[in-house]
PDB file of C-alpha atoms in Angstrom:
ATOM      1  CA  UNK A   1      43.195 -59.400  -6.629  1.00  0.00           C
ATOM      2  CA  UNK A   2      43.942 -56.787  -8.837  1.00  0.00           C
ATOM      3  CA  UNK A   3      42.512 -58.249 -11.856  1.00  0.00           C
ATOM      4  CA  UNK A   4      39.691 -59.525  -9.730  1.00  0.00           C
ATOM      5  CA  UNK A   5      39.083 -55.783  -9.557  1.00  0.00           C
ATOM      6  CA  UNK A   6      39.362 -54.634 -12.789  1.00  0.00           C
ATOM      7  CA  UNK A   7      36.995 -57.503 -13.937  1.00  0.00           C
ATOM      8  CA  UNK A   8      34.373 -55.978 -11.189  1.00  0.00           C
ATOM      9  CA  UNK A   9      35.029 -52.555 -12.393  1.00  0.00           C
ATOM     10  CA  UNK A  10      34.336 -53.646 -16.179  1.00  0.00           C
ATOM     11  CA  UNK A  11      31.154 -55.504 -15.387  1.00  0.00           C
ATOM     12  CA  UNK A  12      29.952 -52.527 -13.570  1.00  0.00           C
ATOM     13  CA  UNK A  13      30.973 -50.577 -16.324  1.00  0.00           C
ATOM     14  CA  UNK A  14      29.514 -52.522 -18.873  1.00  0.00           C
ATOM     15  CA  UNK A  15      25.930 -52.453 -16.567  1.00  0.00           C
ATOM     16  CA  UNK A  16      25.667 -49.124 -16.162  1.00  0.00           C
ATOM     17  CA  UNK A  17      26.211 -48.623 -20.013  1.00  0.00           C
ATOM     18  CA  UNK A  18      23.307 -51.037 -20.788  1.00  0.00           C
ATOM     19  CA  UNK A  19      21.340 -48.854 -18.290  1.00  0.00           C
ATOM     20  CA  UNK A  20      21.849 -45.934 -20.404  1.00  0.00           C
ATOM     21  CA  UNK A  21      21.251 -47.300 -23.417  1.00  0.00           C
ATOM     22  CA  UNK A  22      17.910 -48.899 -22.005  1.00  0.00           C
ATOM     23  CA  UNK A  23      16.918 -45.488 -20.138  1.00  0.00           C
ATOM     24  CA  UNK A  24      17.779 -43.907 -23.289  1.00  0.00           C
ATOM     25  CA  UNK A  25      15.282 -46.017 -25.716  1.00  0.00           C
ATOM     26  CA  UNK A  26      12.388 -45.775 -23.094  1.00  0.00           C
ATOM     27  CA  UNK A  27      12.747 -42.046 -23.165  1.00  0.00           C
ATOM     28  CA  UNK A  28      12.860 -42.047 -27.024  1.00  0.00           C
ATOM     29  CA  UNK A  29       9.643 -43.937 -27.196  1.00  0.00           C
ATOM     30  CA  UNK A  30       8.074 -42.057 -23.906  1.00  0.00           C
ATOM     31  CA  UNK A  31       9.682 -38.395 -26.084  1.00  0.00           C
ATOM     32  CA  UNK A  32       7.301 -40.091 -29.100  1.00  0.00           C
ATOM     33  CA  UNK A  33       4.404 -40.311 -27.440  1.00  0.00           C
ATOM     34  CA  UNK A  34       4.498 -36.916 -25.680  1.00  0.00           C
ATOM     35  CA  UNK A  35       5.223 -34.590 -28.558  1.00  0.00           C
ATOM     36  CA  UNK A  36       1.804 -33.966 -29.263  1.00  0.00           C
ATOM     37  CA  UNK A  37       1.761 -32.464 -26.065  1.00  0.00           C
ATOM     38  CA  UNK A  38       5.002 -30.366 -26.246  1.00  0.00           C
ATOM     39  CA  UNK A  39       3.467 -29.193 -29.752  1.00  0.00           C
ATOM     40  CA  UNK A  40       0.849 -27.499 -27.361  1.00  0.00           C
ATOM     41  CA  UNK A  41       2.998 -27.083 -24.957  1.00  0.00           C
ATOM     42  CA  UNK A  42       4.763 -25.017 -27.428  1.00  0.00           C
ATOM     43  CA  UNK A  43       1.598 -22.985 -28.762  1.00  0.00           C
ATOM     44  CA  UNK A  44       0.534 -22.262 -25.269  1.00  0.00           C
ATOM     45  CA  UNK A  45       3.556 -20.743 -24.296  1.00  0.00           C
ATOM     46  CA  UNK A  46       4.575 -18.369 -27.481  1.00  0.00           C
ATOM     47  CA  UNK A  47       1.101 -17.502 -27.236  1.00  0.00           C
ATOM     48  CA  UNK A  48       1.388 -16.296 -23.837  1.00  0.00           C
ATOM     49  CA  UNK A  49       4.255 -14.298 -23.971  1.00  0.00           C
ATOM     50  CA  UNK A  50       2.865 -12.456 -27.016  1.00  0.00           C
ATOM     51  CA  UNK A  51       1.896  -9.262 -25.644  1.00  0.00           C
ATOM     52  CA  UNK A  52       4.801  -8.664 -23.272  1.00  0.00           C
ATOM     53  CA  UNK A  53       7.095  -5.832 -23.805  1.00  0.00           C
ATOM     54  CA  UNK A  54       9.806  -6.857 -26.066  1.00  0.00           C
ATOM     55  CA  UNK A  55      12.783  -6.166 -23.381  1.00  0.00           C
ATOM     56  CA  UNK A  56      10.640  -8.220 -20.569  1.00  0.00           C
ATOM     57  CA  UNK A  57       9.828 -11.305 -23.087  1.00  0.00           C
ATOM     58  CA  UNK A  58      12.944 -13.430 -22.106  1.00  0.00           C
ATOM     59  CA  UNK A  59      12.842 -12.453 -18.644  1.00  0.00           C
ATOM     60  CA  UNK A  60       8.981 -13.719 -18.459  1.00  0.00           C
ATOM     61  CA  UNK A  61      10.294 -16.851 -20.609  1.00  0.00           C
ATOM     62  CA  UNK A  62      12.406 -17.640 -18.140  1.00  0.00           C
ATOM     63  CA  UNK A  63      10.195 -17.650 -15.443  1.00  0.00           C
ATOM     64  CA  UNK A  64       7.686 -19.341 -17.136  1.00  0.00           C
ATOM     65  CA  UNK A  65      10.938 -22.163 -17.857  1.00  0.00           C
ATOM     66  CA  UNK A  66      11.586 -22.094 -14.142  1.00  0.00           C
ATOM     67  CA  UNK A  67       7.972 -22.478 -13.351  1.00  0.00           C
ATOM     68  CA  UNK A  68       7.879 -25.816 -15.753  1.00  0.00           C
ATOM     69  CA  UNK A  69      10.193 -27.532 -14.350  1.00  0.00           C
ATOM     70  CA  UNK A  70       9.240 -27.046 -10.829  1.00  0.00           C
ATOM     71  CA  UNK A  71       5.649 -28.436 -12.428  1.00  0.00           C
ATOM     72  CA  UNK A  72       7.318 -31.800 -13.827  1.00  0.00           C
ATOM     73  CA  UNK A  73       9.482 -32.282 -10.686  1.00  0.00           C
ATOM     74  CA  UNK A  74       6.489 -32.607  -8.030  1.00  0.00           C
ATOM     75  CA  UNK A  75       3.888 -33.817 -10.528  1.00  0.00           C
ATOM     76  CA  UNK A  76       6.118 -36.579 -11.527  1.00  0.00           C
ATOM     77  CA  UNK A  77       6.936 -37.964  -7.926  1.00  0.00           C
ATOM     78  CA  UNK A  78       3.184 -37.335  -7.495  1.00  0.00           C
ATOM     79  CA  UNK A  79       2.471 -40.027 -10.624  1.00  0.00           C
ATOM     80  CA  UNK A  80       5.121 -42.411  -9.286  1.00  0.00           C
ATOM     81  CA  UNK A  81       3.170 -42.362  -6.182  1.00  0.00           C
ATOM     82  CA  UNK A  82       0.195 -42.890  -7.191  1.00  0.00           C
ATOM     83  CA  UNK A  83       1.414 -45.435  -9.833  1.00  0.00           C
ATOM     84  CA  UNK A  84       2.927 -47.468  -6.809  1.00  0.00           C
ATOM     85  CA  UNK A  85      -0.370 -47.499  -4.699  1.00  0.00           C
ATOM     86  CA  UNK A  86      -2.850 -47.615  -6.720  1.00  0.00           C
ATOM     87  CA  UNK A  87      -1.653 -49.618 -10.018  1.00  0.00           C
ATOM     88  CA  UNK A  88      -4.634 -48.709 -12.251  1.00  0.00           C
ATOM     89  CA  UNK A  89      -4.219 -44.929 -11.209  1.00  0.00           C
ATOM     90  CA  UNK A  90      -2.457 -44.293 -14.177  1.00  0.00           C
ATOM     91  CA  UNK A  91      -4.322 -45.379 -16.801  1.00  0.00           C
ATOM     92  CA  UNK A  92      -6.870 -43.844 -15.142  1.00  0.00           C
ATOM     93  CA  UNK A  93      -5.515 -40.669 -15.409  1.00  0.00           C
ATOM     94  CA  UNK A  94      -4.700 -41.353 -18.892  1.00  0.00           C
ATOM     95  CA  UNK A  95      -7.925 -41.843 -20.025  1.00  0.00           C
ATOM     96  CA  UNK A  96      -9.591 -38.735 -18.063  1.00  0.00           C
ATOM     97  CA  UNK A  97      -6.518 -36.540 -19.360  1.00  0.00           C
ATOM     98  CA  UNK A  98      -7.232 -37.828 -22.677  1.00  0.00           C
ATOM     99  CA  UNK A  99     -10.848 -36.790 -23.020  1.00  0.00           C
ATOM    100  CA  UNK A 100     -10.052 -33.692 -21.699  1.00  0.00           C
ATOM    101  CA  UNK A 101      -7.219 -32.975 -24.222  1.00  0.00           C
ATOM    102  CA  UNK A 102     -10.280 -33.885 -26.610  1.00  0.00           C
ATOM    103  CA  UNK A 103     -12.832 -31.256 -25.265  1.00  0.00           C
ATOM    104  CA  UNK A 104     -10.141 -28.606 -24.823  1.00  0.00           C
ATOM    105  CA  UNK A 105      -9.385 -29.108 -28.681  1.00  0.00           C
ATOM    106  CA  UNK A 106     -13.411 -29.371 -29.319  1.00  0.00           C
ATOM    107  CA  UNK A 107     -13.788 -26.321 -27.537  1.00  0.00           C
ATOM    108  CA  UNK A 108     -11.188 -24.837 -29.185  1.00  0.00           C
ATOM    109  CA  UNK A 109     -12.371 -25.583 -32.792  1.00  0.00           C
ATOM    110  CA  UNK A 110     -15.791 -24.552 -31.952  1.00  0.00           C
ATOM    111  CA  UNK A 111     -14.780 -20.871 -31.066  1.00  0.00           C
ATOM    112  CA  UNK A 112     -12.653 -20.916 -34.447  1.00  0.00           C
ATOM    113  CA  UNK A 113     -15.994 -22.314 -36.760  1.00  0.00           C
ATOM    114  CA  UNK A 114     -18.818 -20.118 -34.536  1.00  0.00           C
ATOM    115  CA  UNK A 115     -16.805 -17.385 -32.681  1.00  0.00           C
ATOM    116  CA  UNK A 116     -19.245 -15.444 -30.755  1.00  0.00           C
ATOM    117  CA  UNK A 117     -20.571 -12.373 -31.309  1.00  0.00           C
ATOM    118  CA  UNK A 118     -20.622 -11.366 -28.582  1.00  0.00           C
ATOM    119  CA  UNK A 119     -17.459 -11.843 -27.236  1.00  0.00           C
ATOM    120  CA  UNK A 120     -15.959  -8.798 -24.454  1.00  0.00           C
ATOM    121  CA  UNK A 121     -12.655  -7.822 -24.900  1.00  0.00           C
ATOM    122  CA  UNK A 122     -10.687  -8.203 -22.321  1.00  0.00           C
ATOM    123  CA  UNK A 123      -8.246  -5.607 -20.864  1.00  0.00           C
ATOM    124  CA  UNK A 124      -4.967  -6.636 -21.667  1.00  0.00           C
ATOM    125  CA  UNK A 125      -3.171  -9.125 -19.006  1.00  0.00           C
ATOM    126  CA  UNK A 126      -0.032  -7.890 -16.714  1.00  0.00           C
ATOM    127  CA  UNK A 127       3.372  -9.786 -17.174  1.00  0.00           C
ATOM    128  CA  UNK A 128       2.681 -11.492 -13.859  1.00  0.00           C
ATOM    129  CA  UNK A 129      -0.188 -12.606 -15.280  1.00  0.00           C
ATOM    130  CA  UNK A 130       0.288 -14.094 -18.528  1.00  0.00           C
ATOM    131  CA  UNK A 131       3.429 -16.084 -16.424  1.00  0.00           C
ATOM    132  CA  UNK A 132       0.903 -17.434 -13.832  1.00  0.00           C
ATOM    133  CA  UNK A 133      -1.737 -18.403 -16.856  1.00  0.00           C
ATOM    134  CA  UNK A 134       1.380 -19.975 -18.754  1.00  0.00           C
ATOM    135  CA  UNK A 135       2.577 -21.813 -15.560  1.00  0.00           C
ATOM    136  CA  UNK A 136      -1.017 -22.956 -14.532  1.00  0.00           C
ATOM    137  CA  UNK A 137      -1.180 -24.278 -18.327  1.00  0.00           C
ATOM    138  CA  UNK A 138       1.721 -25.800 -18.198  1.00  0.00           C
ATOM    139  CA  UNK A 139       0.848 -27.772 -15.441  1.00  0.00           C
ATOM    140  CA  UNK A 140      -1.800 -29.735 -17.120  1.00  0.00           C
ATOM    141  CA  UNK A 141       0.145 -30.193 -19.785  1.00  0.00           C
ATOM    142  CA  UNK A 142       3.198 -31.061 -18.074  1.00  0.00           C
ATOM    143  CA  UNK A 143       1.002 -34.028 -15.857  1.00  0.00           C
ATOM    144  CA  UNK A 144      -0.549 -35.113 -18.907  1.00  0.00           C
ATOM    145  CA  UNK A 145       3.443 -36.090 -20.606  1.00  0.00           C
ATOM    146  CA  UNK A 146       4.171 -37.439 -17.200  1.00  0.00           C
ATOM    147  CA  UNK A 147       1.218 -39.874 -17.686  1.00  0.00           C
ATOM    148  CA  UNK A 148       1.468 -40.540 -21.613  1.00  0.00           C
ATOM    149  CA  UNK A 149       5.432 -41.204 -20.541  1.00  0.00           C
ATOM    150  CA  UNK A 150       4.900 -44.156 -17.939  1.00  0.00           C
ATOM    151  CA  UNK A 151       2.311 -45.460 -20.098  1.00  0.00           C
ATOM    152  CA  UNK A 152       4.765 -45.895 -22.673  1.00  0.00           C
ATOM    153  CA  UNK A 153       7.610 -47.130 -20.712  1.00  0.00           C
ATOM    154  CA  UNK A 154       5.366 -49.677 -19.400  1.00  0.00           C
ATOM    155  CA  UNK A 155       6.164 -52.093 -16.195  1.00  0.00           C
ATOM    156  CA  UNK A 156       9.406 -51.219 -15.541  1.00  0.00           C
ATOM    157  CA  UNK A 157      11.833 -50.733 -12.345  1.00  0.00           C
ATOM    158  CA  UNK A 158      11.165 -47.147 -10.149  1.00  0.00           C
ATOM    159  CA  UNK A 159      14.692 -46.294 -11.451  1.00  0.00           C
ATOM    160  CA  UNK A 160      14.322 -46.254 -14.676  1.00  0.00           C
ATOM    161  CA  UNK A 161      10.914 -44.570 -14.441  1.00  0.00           C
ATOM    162  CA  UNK A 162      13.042 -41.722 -12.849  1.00  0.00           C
ATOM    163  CA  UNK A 163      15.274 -41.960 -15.147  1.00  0.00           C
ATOM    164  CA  UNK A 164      13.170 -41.615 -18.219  1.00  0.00           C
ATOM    165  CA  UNK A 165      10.606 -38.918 -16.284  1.00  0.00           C
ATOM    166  CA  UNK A 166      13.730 -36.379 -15.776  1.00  0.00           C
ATOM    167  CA  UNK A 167      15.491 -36.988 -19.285  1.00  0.00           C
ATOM    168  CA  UNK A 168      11.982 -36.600 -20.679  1.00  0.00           C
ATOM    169  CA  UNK A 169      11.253 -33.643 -18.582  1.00  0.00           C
ATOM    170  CA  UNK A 170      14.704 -31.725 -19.365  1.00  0.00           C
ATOM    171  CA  UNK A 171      14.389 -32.368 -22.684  1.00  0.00           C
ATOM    172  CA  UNK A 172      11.142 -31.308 -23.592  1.00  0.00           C
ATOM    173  CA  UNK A 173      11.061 -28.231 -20.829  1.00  0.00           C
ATOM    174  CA  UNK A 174      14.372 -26.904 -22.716  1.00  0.00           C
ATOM    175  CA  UNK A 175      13.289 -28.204 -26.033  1.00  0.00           C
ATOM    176  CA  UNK A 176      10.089 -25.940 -26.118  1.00  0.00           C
ATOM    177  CA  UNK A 177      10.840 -23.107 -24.267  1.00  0.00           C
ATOM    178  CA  UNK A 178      14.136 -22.924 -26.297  1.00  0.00           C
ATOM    179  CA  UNK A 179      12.150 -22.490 -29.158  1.00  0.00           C
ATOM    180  CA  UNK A 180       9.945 -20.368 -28.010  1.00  0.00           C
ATOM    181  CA  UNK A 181      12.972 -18.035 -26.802  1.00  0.00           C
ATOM    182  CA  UNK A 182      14.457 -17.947 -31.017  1.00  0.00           C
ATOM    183  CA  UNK A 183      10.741 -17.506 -32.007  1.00  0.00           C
ATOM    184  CA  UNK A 184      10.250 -14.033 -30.033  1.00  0.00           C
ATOM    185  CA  UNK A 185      13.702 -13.125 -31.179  1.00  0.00           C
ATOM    186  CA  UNK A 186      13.253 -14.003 -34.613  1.00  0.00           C
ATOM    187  CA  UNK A 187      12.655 -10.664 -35.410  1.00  0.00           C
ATOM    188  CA  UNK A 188      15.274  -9.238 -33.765  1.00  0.00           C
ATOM    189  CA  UNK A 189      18.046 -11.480 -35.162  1.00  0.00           C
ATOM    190  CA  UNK A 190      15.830 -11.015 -38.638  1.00  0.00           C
ATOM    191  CA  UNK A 191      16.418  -6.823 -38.269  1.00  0.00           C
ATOM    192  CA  UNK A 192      20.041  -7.063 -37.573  1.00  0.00           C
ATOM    193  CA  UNK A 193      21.087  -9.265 -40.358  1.00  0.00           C
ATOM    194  CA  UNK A 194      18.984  -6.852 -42.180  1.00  0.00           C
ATOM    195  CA  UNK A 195      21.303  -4.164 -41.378  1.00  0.00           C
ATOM    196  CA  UNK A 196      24.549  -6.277 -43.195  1.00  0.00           C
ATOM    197  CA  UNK A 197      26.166  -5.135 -45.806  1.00  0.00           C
ATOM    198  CA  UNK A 198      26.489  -8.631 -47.530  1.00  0.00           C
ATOM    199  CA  UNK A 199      23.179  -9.058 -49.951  1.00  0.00           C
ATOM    200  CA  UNK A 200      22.538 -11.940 -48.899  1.00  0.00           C
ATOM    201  CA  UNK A 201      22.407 -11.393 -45.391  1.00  0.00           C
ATOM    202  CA  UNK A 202      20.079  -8.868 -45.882  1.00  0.00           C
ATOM    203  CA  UNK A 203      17.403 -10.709 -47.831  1.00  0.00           C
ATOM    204  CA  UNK A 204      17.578 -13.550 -44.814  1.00  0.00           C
ATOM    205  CA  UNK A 205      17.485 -10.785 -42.381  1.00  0.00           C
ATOM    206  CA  UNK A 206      14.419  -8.974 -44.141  1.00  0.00           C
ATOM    207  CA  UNK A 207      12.590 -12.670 -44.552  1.00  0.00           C
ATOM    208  CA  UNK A 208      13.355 -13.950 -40.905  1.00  0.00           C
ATOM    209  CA  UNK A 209      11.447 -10.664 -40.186  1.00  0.00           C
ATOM    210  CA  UNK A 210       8.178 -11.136 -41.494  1.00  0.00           C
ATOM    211  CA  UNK A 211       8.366 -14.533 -40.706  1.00  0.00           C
ATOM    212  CA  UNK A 212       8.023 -14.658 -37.258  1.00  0.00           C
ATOM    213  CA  UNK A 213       4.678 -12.844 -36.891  1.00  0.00           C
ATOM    214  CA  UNK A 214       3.298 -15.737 -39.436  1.00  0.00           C
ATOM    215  CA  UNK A 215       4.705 -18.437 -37.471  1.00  0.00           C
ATOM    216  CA  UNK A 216       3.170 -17.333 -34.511  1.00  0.00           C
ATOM    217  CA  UNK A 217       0.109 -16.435 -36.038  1.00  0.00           C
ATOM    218  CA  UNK A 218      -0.097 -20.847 -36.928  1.00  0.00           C
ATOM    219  CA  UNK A 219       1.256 -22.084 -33.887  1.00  0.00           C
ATOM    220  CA  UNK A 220      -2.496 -21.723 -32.597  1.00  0.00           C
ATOM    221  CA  UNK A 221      -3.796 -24.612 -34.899  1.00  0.00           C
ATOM    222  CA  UNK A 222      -0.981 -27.034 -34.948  1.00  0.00           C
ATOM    223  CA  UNK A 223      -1.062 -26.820 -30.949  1.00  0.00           C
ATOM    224  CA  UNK A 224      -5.065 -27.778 -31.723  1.00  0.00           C
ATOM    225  CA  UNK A 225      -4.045 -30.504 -33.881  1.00  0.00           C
ATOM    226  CA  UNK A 226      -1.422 -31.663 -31.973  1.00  0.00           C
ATOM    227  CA  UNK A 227      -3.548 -31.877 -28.547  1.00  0.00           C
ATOM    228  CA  UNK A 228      -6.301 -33.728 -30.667  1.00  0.00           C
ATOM    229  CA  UNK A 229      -3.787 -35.757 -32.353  1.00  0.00           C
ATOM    230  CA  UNK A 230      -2.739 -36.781 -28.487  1.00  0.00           C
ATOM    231  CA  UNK A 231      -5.928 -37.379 -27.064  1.00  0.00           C
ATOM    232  CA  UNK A 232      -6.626 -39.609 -30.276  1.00  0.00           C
ATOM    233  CA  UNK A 233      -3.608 -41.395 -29.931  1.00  0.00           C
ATOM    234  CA  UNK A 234      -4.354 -42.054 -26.109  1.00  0.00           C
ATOM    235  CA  UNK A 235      -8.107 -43.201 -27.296  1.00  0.00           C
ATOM    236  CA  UNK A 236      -6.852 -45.498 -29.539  1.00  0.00           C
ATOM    237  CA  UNK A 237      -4.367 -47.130 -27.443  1.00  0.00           C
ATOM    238  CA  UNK A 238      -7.457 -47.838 -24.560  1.00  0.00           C
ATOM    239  CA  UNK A 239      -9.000 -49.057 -27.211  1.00  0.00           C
ATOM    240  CA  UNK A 240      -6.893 -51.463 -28.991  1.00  0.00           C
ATOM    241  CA  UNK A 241      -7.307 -50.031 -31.901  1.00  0.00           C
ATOM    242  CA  UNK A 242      -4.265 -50.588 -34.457  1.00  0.00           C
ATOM    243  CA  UNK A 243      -3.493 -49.083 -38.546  1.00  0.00           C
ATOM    244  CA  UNK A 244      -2.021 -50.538 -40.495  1.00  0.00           C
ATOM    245  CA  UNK A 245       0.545 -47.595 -41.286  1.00  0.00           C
ATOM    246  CA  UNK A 246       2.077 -44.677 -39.000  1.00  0.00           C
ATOM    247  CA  UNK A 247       0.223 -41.910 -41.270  1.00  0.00           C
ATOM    248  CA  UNK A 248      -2.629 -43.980 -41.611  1.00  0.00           C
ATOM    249  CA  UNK A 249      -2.656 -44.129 -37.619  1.00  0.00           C
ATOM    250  CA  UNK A 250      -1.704 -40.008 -37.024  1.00  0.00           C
ATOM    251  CA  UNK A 251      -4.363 -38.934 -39.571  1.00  0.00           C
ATOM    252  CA  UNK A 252      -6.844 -41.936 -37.155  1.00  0.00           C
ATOM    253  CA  UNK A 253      -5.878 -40.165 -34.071  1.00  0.00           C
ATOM    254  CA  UNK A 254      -6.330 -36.897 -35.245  1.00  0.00           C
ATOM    255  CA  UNK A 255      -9.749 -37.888 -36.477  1.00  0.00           C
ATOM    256  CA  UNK A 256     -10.627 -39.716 -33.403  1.00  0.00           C
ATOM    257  CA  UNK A 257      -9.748 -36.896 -31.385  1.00  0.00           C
ATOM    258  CA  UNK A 258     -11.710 -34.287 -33.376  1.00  0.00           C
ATOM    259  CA  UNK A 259     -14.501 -36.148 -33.168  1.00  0.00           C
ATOM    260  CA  UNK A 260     -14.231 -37.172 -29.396  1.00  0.00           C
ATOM    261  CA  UNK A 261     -13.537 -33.727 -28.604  1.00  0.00           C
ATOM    262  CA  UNK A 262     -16.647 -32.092 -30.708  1.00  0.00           C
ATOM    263  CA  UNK A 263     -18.905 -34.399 -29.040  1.00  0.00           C
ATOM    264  CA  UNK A 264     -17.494 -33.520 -25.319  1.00  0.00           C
ATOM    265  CA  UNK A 265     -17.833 -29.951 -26.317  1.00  0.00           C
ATOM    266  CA  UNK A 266     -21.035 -29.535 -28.017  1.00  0.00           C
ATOM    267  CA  UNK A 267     -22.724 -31.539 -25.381  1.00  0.00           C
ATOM    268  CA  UNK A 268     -21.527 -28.914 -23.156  1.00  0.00           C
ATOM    269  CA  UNK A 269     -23.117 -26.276 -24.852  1.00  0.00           C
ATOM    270  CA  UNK A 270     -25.874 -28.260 -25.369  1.00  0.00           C
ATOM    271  CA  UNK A 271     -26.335 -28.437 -21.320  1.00  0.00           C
ATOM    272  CA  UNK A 272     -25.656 -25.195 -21.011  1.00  0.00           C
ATOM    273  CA  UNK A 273     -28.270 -23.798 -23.280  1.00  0.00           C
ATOM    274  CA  UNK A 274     -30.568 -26.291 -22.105  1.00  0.00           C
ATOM    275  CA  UNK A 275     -29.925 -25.082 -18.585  1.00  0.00           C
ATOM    276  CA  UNK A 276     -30.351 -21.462 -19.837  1.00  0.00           C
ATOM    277  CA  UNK A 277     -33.318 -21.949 -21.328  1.00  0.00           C
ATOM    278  CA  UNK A 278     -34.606 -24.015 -18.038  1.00  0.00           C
ATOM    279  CA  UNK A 279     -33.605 -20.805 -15.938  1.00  0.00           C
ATOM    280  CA  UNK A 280     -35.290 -18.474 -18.150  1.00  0.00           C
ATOM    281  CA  UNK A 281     -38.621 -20.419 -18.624  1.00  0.00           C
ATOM    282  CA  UNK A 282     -38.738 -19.982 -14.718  1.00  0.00           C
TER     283      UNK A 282
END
């Protein structure tokens, strides 16, 4: 009997091991697929928190953190859900999340080509604030890598959609906004290295310095080209449409995006100046 037990308590063993090695490679491919997303994710958030007094930056951070994890938790039992009643909903949702990822990016590279001139500057934002914008961000972006990751998992059992929707969701939640906490503090750490007596130190410290303001001076545009290379990607797949090489296929996506997204967005402000100039012929 004793054996008898040990044999059970193996084979269980041995299941649950093939469970975490299968949870582990749908995450990986699901992780894939979603870091365009956590590439804006990423822009979004430095850029938010840019601004805030220096001693109130980590303390915002972390209730932005807070605030994106509460976002994946509710919006992912919302997608399993929906995925469970209505089948199609999610590729549904991944089409309508993809075009907008495309007309966010259009909209985005229009204002960098023709910024307008005449643009009002806006008083500068509280702390609460730039943590609700962030949060409210992050909640399209967080529903949007909830979608992308069940459509890469494909059909699979509930429990390993869990499985793969919190492993993704940790990950990428303290993935980002762990890198977002060194990039506001590269500075810092840059200035007190600075201060060493050790040469060598000092010319990282000095270099760490000046580098931070530069990196999140170009987090803006890869964010942009990450969100088009998403909505590309998501195009693509709805389409069918394969390359014949991964850089072939990023540069395609990319491409595809851009070129979604400036049509979405210039046909909006084609509407709108039609509209204007309706309003102001009456």
């Amino acid at each position: 009997m004793a054996a008898a037990a040990a044999d059970d308590l193996a084979a269980q063993g041995a299941k649950i091991a093939a469970a975490t090695d299968d949870v582990a490679i749908l995450a990986a491919k699901a992780g894939v697929k979603t870091s365009g997303v956590a590439g804006d994710d990423l822009a979004v958030g430095a850029g938010q928190i840019s601004g805030i007094s220096p001693n109130r930056e980590l303390a915002a951070l972390w209730r932005i953190t807070k605030g994106s994890a509460r976002n994946k938790i509710w919006l992912g039992a919302l997608l399993l859900i929906a995925g469970h009643l209505l089948p199609d909903a999610i590729t549904v949702a991944l089409v309508i999340g993809g075009l907008y990822l495309a007309y966010e990016g259009g909209e985005g590279l229009l204002s960098m080509l023709h910024p307008s001139p005449d643009t009002v500057i806006e008083p500068p934002m509280s702390e609460d604030e730039k943590v609700r914008g962030a949060i409210n961000t992050d909640r399209i972006l967080s529903l949007e890598m909830g979608i992308i990751s069940l459509a890469a998992i494909g059909d699979v059992s509930l429990s390993y959609k869990i499985a793969v929707l919190i492993l993704v969701g940790f990950v990428m939640t303290v993935g980002v906004y762990g890198l977002i906490a060194v990039i506001i503090r590269l500075d810092d750490m840059g200035l007190a290295l600075a201060r060493a007596d050790n040469g060598l130190k000092k010319k990282l410290g000095y270099r760490m310095a000046n580098a931070a303001p530069i990196i999140l001076k170009i987090l803006g545009p890869l964010g942009m080209v990450a969100m088009m290379a998403v909505a590309g990607g998501i195009i693509t797949h709805i389409f069918h449409i394969e390359f014949p090489h991964w850089t072939i296929g990023l540069l395609g996506d990319i491409a595809c995006g851009t070129i979604v997204g400036l049509i979405l967005a210039g046909g909006q402000h084609l509407l709108l100046k039609i509209k204007n100039s309706f309003t102001a012929g009456t």
